[in-house]
CSV table of C-alpha atoms in Angstrom, one decimal:
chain,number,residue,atom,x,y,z
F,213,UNK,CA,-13.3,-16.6,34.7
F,214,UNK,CA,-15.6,-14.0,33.8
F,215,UNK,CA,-14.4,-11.2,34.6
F,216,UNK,CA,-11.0,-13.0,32.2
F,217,UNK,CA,-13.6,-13.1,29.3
F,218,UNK,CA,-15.2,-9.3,30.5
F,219,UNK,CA,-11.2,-8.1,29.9
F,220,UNK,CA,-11.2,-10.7,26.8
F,221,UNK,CA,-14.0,-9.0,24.9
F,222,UNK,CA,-12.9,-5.4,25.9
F,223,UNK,CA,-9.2,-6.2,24.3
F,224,UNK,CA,-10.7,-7.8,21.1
F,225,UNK,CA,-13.4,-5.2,20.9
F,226,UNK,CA,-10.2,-2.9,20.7
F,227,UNK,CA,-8.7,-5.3,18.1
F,228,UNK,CA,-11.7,-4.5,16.0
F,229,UNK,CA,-10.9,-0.9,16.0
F,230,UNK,CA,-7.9,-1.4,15.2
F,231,UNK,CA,-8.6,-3.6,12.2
F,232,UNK,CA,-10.6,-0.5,10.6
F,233,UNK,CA,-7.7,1.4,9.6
F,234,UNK,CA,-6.2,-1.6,8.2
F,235,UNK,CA,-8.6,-2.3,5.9
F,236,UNK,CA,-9.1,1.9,5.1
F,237,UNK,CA,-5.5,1.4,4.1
F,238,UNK,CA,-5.8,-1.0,2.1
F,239,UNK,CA,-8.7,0.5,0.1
F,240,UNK,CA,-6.9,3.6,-0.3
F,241,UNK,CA,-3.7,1.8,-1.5
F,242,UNK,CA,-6.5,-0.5,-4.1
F,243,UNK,CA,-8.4,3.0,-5.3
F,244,UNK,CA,-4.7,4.2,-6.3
F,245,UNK,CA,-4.7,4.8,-10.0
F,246,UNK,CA,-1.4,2.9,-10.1
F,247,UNK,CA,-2.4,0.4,-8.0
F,248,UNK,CA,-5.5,-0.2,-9.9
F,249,UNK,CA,-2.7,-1.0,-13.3
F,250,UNK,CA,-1.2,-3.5,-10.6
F,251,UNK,CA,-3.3,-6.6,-9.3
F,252,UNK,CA,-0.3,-8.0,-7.4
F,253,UNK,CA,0.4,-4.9,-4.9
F,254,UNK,CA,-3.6,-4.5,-4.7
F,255,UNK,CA,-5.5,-6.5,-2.0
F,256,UNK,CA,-3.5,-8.1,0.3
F,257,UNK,CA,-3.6,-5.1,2.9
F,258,UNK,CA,-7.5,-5.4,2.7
F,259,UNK,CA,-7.9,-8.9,3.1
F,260,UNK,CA,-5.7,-9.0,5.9
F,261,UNK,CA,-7.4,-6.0,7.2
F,262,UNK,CA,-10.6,-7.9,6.8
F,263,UNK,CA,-9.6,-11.3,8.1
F,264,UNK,CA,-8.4,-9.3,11.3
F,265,UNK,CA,-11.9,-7.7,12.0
F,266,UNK,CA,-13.6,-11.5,11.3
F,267,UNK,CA,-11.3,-13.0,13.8
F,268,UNK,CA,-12.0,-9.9,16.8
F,269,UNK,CA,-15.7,-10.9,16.0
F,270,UNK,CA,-15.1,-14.1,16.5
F,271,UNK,CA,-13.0,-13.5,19.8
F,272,UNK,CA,-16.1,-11.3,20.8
F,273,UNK,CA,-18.4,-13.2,20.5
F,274,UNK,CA,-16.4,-16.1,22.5
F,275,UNK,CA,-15.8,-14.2,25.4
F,276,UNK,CA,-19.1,-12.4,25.8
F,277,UNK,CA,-20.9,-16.3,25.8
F,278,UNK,CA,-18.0,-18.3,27.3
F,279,UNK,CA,-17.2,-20.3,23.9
F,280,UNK,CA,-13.9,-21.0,25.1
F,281,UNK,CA,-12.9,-23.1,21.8
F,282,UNK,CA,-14.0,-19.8,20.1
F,283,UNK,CA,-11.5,-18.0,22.0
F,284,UNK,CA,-8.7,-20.6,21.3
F,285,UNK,CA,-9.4,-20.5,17.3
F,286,UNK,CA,-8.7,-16.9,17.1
F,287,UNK,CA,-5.5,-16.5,19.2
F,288,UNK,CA,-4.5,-19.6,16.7
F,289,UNK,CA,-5.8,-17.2,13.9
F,290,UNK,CA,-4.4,-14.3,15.2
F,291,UNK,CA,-1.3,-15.3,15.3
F,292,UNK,CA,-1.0,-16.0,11.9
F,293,UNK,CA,-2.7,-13.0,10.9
F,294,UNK,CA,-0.4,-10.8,12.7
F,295,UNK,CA,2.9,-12.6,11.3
F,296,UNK,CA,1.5,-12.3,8.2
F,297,UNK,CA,0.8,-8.3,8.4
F,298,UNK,CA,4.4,-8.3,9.7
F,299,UNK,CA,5.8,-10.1,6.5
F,300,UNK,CA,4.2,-7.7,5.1
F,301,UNK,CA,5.6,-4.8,6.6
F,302,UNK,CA,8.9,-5.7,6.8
F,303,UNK,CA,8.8,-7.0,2.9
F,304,UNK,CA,7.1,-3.5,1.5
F,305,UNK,CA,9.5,-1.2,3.5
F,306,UNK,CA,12.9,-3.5,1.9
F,307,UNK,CA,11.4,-3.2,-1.2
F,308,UNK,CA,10.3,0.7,-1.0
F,309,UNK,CA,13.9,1.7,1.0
F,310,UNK,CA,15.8,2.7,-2.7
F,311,UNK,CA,14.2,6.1,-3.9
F,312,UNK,CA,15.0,6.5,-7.4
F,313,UNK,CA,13.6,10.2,-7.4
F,314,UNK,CA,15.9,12.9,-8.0
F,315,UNK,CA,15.4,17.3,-8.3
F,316,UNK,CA,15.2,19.0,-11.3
F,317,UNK,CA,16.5,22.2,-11.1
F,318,UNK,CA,14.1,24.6,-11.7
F,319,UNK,CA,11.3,22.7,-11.2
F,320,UNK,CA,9.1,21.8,-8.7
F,321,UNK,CA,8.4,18.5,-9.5
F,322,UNK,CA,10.9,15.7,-9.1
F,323,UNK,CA,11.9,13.0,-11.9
F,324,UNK,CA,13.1,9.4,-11.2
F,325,UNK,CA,15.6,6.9,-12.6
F,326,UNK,CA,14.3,3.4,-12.9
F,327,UNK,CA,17.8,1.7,-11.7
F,328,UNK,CA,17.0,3.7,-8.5
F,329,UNK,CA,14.4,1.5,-7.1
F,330,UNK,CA,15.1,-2.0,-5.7
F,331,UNK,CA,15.6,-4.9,-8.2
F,332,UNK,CA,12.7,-6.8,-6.7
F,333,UNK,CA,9.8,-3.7,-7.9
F,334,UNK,CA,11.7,-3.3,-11.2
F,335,UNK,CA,11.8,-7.5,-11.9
F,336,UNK,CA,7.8,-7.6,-10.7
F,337,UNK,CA,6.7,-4.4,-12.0
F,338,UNK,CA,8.3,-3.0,-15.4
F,339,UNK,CA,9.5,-6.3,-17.0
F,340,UNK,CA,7.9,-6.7,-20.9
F,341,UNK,CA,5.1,-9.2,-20.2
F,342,UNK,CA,3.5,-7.1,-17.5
F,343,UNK,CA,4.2,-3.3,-18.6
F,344,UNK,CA,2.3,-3.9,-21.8
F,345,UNK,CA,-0.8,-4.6,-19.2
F,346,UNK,CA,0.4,-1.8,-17.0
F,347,UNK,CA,0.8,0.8,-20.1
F,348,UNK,CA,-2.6,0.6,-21.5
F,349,UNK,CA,-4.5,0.7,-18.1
F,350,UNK,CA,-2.4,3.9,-18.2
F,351,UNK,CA,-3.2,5.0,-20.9
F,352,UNK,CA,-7.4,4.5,-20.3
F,353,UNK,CA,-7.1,6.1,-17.1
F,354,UNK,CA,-7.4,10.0,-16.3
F,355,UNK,CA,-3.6,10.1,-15.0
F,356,UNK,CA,-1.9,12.4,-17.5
F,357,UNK,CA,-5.8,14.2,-18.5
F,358,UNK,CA,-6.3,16.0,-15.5
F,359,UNK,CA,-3.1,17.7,-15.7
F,360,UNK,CA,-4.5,19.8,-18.7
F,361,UNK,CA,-7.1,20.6,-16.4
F,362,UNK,CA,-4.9,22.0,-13.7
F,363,UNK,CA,-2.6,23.9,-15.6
F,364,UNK,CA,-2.3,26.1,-17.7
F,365,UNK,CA,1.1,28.2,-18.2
F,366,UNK,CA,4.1,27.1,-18.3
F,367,UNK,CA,5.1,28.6,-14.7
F,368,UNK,CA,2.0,27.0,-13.6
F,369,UNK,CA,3.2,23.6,-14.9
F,370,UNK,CA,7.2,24.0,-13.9
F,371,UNK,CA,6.7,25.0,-10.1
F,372,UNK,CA,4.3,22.2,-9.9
F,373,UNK,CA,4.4,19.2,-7.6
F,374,UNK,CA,3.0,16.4,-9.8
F,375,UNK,CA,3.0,12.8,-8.8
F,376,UNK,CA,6.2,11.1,-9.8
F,377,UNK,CA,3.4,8.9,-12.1
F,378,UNK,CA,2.8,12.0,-14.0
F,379,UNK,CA,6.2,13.5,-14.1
F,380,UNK,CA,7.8,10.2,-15.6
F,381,UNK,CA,4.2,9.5,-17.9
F,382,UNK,CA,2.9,12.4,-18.8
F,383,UNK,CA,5.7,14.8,-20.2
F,384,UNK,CA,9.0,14.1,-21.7
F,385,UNK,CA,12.0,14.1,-19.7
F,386,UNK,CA,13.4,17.8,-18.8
F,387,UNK,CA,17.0,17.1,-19.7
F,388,UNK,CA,15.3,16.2,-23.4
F,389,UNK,CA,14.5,20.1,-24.1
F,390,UNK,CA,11.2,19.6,-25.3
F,391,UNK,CA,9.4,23.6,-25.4
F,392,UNK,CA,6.4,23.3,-23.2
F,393,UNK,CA,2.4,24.1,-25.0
F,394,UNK,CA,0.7,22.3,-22.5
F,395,UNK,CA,1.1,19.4,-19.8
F,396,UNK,CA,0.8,16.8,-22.6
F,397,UNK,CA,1.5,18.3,-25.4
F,398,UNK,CA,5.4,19.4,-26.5
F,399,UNK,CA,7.5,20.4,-29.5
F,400,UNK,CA,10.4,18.2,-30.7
F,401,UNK,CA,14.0,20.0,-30.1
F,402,UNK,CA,16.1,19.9,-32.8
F,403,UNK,CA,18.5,17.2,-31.3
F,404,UNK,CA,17.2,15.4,-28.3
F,405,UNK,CA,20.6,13.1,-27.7
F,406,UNK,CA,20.3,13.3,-23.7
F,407,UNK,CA,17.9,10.7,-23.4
F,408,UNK,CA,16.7,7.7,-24.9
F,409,UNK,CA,13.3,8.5,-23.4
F,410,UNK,CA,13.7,11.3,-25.8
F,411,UNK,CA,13.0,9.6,-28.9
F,412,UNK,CA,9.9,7.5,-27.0
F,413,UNK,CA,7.8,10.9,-26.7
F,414,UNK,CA,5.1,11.1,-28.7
F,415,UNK,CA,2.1,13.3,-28.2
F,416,UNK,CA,-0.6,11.0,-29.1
F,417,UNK,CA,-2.7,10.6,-25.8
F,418,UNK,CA,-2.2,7.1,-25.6
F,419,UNK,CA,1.4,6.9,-26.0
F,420,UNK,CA,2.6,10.1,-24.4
F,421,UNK,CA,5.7,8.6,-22.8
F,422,UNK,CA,3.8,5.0,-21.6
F,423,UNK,CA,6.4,3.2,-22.7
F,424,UNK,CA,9.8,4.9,-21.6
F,425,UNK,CA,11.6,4.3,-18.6
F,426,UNK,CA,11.1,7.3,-17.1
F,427,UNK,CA,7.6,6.4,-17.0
F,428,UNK,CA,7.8,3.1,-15.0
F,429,UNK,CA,10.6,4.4,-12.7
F,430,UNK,CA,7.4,7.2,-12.2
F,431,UNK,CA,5.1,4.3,-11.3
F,432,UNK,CA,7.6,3.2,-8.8
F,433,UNK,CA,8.4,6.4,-7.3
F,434,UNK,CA,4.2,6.5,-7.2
F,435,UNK,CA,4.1,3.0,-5.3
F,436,UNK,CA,6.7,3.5,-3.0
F,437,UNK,CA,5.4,6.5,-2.2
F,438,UNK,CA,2.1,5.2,-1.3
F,439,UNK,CA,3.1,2.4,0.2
F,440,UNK,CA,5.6,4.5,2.8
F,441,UNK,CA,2.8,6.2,4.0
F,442,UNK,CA,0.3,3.3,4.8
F,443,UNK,CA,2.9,1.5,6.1
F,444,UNK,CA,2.8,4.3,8.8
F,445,UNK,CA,-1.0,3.7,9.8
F,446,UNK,CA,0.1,-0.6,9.5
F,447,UNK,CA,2.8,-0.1,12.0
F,448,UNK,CA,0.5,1.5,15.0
F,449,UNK,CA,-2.0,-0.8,14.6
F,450,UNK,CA,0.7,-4.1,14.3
F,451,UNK,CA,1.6,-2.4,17.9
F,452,UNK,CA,-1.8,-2.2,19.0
F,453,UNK,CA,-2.7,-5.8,17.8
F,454,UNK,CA,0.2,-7.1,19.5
F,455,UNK,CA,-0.3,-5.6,22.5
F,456,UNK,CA,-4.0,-6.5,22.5
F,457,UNK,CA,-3.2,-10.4,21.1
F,458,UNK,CA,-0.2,-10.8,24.4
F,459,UNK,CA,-3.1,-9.7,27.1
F,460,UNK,CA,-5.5,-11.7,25.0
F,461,UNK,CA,-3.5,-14.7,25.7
F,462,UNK,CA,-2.7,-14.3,29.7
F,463,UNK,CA,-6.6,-13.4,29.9
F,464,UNK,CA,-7.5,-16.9,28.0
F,465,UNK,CA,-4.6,-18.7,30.1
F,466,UNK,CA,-5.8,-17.2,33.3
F,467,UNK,CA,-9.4,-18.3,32.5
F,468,UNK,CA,-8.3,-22.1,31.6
F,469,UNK,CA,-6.7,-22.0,35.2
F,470,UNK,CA,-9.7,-20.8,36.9
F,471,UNK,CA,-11.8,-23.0,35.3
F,472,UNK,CA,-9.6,-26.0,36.3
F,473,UNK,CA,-9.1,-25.0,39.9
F,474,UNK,CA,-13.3,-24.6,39.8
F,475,UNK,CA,-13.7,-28.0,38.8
F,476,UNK,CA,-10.7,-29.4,41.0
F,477,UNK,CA,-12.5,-27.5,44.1
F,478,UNK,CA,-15.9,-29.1,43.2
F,479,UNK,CA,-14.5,-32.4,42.8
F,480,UNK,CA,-12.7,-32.3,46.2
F,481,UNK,CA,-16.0,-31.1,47.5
């Protein structure tokens, strides 16, 4: 039995570990610029992260003193928490699948198309009541500023590889024709009929292009992006977490039938 609990607190001090990048991911995915303008993609990867490394403490702490209904809590716990991060995973890469982006030639940068992305992102993200939010955190943030900062030329700005965010916020669509002074700053053509975005431009810093839909098919080209690669570092450590969790279990179950065997022996003593 305790050499069950020895292997018990080894696999949960591994469970630990393996909550860390969890929860790394999910503050990387909350210090986002666009996921800061979001509150709904924001925290759950960090609380789950979180609730993980609570629930290996607990586990650890059951094993290394023998608290066997300690032990029992957090496989319960554990179980849900791992379904959950599954949900999770599954849900954000049917939702990030459609990629909306498309390449401009002559560019480096890529530009996106808002019917691209999955209905569910455009329904949650981009609909009235919660892009007038969205726009003016947007709009107070250093997005489309920094670009001024970075380049300078023309050349400098066109063989760029911008976020989508900035391509769809922070300059007018290329098909427009809109003659390049700076990243944020652009002369009118004399007939810009390509677009409807065209006529949304404005050079004012806090409009820019906030409120066409190249901009919020940016924002989802930005959050799918994101969200693709920490659903790379969420996958290992699912794998690692169920792997740990399944030895967990034959560990605990092995220990309840030492115990029982222990008291049968004594009792037949």
């Amino acid at each position: 039995m305790g050499v069950s609990n020895n292997i018990t607190a080894v696999l949960n001090f591994i469970a630990l570990m393996a909550s860390i990048p969890i929860i790394a991911s999910g503050v990387w995915l909350a210090s986002k610029p666009d996921n800061e303008c979001i509150h709904t993609f924001r925290w759950h990867v960090l609380i789950l992260g979180i609730f993980i490394l609570l629930g290996s403490i607990t586990s650890f702490i059951g094993a290394y003193w023998n608290k066997q209904g300690l032990l029992a809590f957090y496989l319960c716990c554990m179980a849900i928490l791992i379904a959950l991060l599954l949900f999770l995973l599954v849900f954000a890469f049917i939702v990030t699948r459609p990629d909306g982006s498309y390449a401009v030639p002559g560019r480096g940068y890529r530009e996106s198309r808002i019917d691209g992305f999955s209905a569910w992102l455009r329904n949650h993200v981009t609909d009235s009541r919660s892009w007038n939010r969205i726009r003016m955190c947007l709009a107070d943030s250093d997005v489309c500023i920094k670009l001024t900062q970075d380049y300078i030329t023309a050349d400098q700005f066109f063989n760029s590889h911008i976020t989508p965010l900035q391509s769809g916020c922070c300059k007018p669509p290329t098909a427009c024709g809109y003659n390049y002074v700076n990243p944020i700053l652009w002369i009118s053509p004399v007939n810009p009929m390509a677009d409807p975005d065209c006529y949304l431009w404005n050079n004012d810093q806090n409009q820019l292009c906030y409120n066409c839909n190249a901009c919020k098919a940016g924002l989802l080209g930005k959050l799918r992006k994101e969200w693709r690669k920490a659903n790379i570092i969420l996958v290992v450590a699912v794998v690692v977490l169920i792997w740990v969790y399944l030895i967990a279990c034959s560990a605990y179950k092995n220990a309840k039938t030492e115990d029982l065997f222990r008291r049968y022996k004594r009792g037949w003593v």
